PDB file of C-alpha atoms in Angstrom:
ATOM      1  CA  UNK O   1      -1.042   3.044 -18.929  1.00 63.00           C
ATOM      2  CA  UNK O   2      -0.211   5.272 -15.979  1.00 72.00           C
ATOM      3  CA  UNK O   3      -2.836   7.487 -14.373  1.00 83.00           C
ATOM      4  CA  UNK O   4      -2.285  10.793 -12.625  1.00 94.00           C
ATOM      5  CA  UNK O   5      -1.881  10.617  -8.864  1.00 97.00           C
ATOM      6  CA  UNK O   6      -4.991  10.864  -6.710  1.00 96.00           C
ATOM      7  CA  UNK O   7      -3.827  12.828  -3.665  1.00 96.00           C
ATOM      8  CA  UNK O   8      -5.421  13.395  -0.270  1.00 95.00           C
ATOM      9  CA  UNK O   9      -3.288  14.534   2.636  1.00 95.00           C
ATOM     10  CA  UNK O  10      -0.292  12.244   3.165  1.00 97.00           C
ATOM     11  CA  UNK O  11      -1.629   9.516   0.842  1.00 98.00           C
ATOM     12  CA  UNK O  12      -1.538   9.319  -2.928  1.00 98.00           C
ATOM     13  CA  UNK O  13      -2.340   6.502  -5.349  1.00 98.00           C
ATOM     14  CA  UNK O  14      -2.490   5.678  -9.034  1.00 97.00           C
ATOM     15  CA  UNK O  15      -2.619   2.779 -11.436  1.00 95.00           C
ATOM     16  CA  UNK O  16       0.654   1.933 -13.176  1.00 94.00           C
ATOM     17  CA  UNK O  17       0.643  -0.766 -15.834  1.00 91.00           C
ATOM     18  CA  UNK O  18      -1.796  -3.130 -14.140  1.00 92.00           C
ATOM     19  CA  UNK O  19      -0.607  -2.393 -10.602  1.00 96.00           C
ATOM     20  CA  UNK O  20      -2.004  -0.007  -8.013  1.00 97.00           C
ATOM     21  CA  UNK O  21       0.688   2.042  -6.273  1.00 98.00           C
ATOM     22  CA  UNK O  22      -0.080   3.777  -2.988  1.00 98.00           C
ATOM     23  CA  UNK O  23       2.438   6.099  -1.314  1.00 98.00           C
ATOM     24  CA  UNK O  24       2.255   7.411   2.225  1.00 98.00           C
ATOM     25  CA  UNK O  25       4.506  10.343   3.137  1.00 97.00           C
ATOM     26  CA  UNK O  26       6.247  10.278   6.515  1.00 93.00           C
ATOM     27  CA  UNK O  27       6.840   7.550   9.075  1.00 93.00           C
ATOM     28  CA  UNK O  28       5.708   6.844  12.606  1.00 91.00           C
ATOM     29  CA  UNK O  29       6.574   4.005  14.974  1.00 88.00           C
ATOM     30  CA  UNK O  30       2.895   3.140  15.391  1.00 91.00           C
ATOM     31  CA  UNK O  31       1.765   0.712  12.673  1.00 90.00           C
ATOM     32  CA  UNK O  32      -1.863   1.146  13.766  1.00 91.00           C
ATOM     33  CA  UNK O  33      -1.699   4.790  12.581  1.00 95.00           C
ATOM     34  CA  UNK O  34      -1.687   3.671   8.939  1.00 96.00           C
ATOM     35  CA  UNK O  35      -4.874   1.594   8.892  1.00 96.00           C
ATOM     36  CA  UNK O  36      -7.381   4.464   9.325  1.00 97.00           C
ATOM     37  CA  UNK O  37      -5.243   6.818   7.220  1.00 97.00           C
ATOM     38  CA  UNK O  38      -5.186   4.529   4.174  1.00 97.00           C
ATOM     39  CA  UNK O  39      -8.706   3.173   4.760  1.00 97.00           C
ATOM     40  CA  UNK O  40     -10.197   6.694   4.684  1.00 97.00           C
ATOM     41  CA  UNK O  41      -8.247   7.515   1.538  1.00 97.00           C
ATOM     42  CA  UNK O  42      -9.526   4.372  -0.190  1.00 97.00           C
ATOM     43  CA  UNK O  43     -13.096   4.972   1.007  1.00 96.00           C
ATOM     44  CA  UNK O  44     -13.212   8.611  -0.105  1.00 96.00           C
ATOM     45  CA  UNK O  45     -10.900   8.786  -3.119  1.00 96.00           C
ATOM     46  CA  UNK O  46     -10.517   5.368  -4.795  1.00 95.00           C
ATOM     47  CA  UNK O  47     -13.025   4.508  -7.507  1.00 89.00           C
ATOM     48  CA  UNK O  48     -12.208   0.997  -8.720  1.00 88.00           C
ATOM     49  CA  UNK O  49     -13.993  -2.109  -7.467  1.00 91.00           C
ATOM     50  CA  UNK O  50     -12.281  -5.057  -5.752  1.00 95.00           C
ATOM     51  CA  UNK O  51     -11.490  -8.152  -7.800  1.00 93.00           C
ATOM     52  CA  UNK O  52     -11.156 -11.868  -7.186  1.00 95.00           C
ATOM     53  CA  UNK O  53      -8.082 -13.986  -7.828  1.00 96.00           C
ATOM     54  CA  UNK O  54      -4.604 -14.095  -6.358  1.00 97.00           C
ATOM     55  CA  UNK O  55      -2.659 -10.901  -5.676  1.00 98.00           C
ATOM     56  CA  UNK O  56       0.905  -9.846  -5.007  1.00 98.00           C
ATOM     57  CA  UNK O  57       1.442  -7.094  -2.441  1.00 98.00           C
ATOM     58  CA  UNK O  58       4.803  -5.386  -2.047  1.00 98.00           C
ATOM     59  CA  UNK O  59       5.324  -2.966   0.838  1.00 98.00           C
ATOM     60  CA  UNK O  60       8.504  -0.928   1.176  1.00 97.00           C
ATOM     61  CA  UNK O  61       9.164   1.321   4.167  1.00 96.00           C
ATOM     62  CA  UNK O  62      11.865   3.855   3.276  1.00 96.00           C
ATOM     63  CA  UNK O  63      13.635   5.689   6.094  1.00 95.00           C
ATOM     64  CA  UNK O  64      16.320   8.347   6.418  1.00 94.00           C
ATOM     65  CA  UNK O  65      18.957   7.635   9.058  1.00 90.00           C
ATOM     66  CA  UNK O  66      18.137   5.022  11.685  1.00 87.00           C
ATOM     67  CA  UNK O  67      15.002   3.000  10.900  1.00 83.00           C
ATOM     68  CA  UNK O  68      11.991   3.524  13.180  1.00 84.00           C
ATOM     69  CA  UNK O  69      11.345   0.773  15.711  1.00 87.00           C
ATOM     70  CA  UNK O  70       8.326  -0.832  14.059  1.00 86.00           C
ATOM     71  CA  UNK O  71       7.462  -4.480  13.478  1.00 91.00           C
ATOM     72  CA  UNK O  72       7.050  -4.931   9.739  1.00 94.00           C
ATOM     73  CA  UNK O  73       4.487  -7.690  10.244  1.00 95.00           C
ATOM     74  CA  UNK O  74       2.245  -5.250  12.132  1.00 94.00           C
ATOM     75  CA  UNK O  75       2.684  -2.664   9.390  1.00 96.00           C
ATOM     76  CA  UNK O  76       1.720  -5.222   6.725  1.00 97.00           C
ATOM     77  CA  UNK O  77      -1.392  -6.303   8.642  1.00 97.00           C
ATOM     78  CA  UNK O  78      -2.558  -2.694   9.126  1.00 97.00           C
ATOM     79  CA  UNK O  79      -2.071  -1.871   5.439  1.00 98.00           C
ATOM     80  CA  UNK O  80      -3.699  -5.080   4.184  1.00 98.00           C
ATOM     81  CA  UNK O  81      -6.714  -4.398   6.409  1.00 97.00           C
ATOM     82  CA  UNK O  82      -6.936  -0.852   4.989  1.00 97.00           C
ATOM     83  CA  UNK O  83      -6.954  -1.874   1.303  1.00 98.00           C
ATOM     84  CA  UNK O  84      -9.083  -4.998   1.720  1.00 97.00           C
ATOM     85  CA  UNK O  85     -12.461  -4.432   0.106  1.00 96.00           C
ATOM     86  CA  UNK O  86     -11.046  -1.828  -2.288  1.00 97.00           C
ATOM     87  CA  UNK O  87      -8.352  -3.638  -4.292  1.00 97.00           C
ATOM     88  CA  UNK O  88      -9.286  -7.244  -3.460  1.00 97.00           C
ATOM     89  CA  UNK O  89     -12.138  -8.770  -1.483  1.00 97.00           C
ATOM     90  CA  UNK O  90     -10.170 -10.510   1.272  1.00 96.00           C
ATOM     91  CA  UNK O  91      -6.543 -10.598   2.336  1.00 93.00           C
ATOM     92  CA  UNK O  92      -6.662 -14.373   1.891  1.00 96.00           C
ATOM     93  CA  UNK O  93      -6.292 -13.503  -1.820  1.00 97.00           C
ATOM     94  CA  UNK O  94      -2.720 -12.320  -1.170  1.00 98.00           C
ATOM     95  CA  UNK O  95      -0.624 -15.130  -2.634  1.00 97.00           C
ATOM     96  CA  UNK O  96       2.686 -13.316  -2.267  1.00 98.00           C
ATOM     97  CA  UNK O  97       3.590 -10.667   0.295  1.00 98.00           C
ATOM     98  CA  UNK O  98       6.897  -8.812   0.376  1.00 98.00           C
ATOM     99  CA  UNK O  99       7.553  -6.360   3.213  1.00 97.00           C
ATOM    100  CA  UNK O 100      10.903  -4.650   3.477  1.00 97.00           C
ATOM    101  CA  UNK O 101      12.641  -1.762   5.156  1.00 95.00           C
ATOM    102  CA  UNK O 102      15.310   0.179   3.277  1.00 95.00           C
ATOM    103  CA  UNK O 103      17.194   3.437   3.489  1.00 94.00           C
ATOM    104  CA  UNK O 104      15.858   6.018   1.074  1.00 94.00           C
ATOM    105  CA  UNK O 105      15.949   9.679   0.154  1.00 93.00           C
ATOM    106  CA  UNK O 106      12.727  10.421   2.060  1.00 95.00           C
ATOM    107  CA  UNK O 107      10.555   8.789   4.701  1.00 96.00           C
ATOM    108  CA  UNK O 108       7.618   7.052   3.084  1.00 97.00           C
ATOM    109  CA  UNK O 109       5.799   3.783   2.610  1.00 97.00           C
ATOM    110  CA  UNK O 110       5.070   2.448  -0.864  1.00 98.00           C
ATOM    111  CA  UNK O 111       2.480  -0.273  -1.448  1.00 98.00           C
ATOM    112  CA  UNK O 112       2.298  -1.975  -4.843  1.00 98.00           C
ATOM    113  CA  UNK O 113      -0.604  -4.350  -5.520  1.00 98.00           C
ATOM    114  CA  UNK O 114      -1.143  -6.361  -8.678  1.00 97.00           C
ATOM    115  CA  UNK O 115      -2.826  -9.595  -9.811  1.00 97.00           C
ATOM    116  CA  UNK O 116      -0.512 -12.581  -9.637  1.00 95.00           C
ATOM    117  CA  UNK O 117       0.200 -13.260 -13.305  1.00 82.00           C
ATOM    118  CA  UNK O 118       3.925 -13.801 -13.403  1.00 53.00           C
ATOM    119  CA  UNK O 119       6.971 -13.628 -11.167  1.00 48.00           C
ATOM    120  CA  UNK O 120       7.943 -10.194 -12.507  1.00 50.00           C
ATOM    121  CA  UNK O 121       4.549  -8.509 -12.109  1.00 51.00           C
ATOM    122  CA  UNK O 122       2.328  -6.830 -14.686  1.00 52.00           C
ATOM    123  CA  UNK O 123       3.413  -5.013 -17.800  1.00 48.00           C
TER     124      UNK O 123
END
């Protein structure tokens, strides 16, 4: 089942077939910008409780034109810190982490989080 988007500023999120999808509009070269942005969204808008078990986290940074000069490992750390305590209890629960940069139609970051059940994800 897919929920409607919960939207606040540049961040929106919803549940899609067992996964939580978070989208952040726009890009900056400062990875540290995303931690408070997503953390505040999760704190104020997200209603589910964190769970135990292993998780898969997929992060895709889409850019238009030349990619911004940003270390993807720093981006992943900032985003994991922001969602920790809301989707899972500790980032040690992340059993698989995919972080990629790709050219897209708009500048945004998409985070997809789901329990590790199979190689192809939920649903």
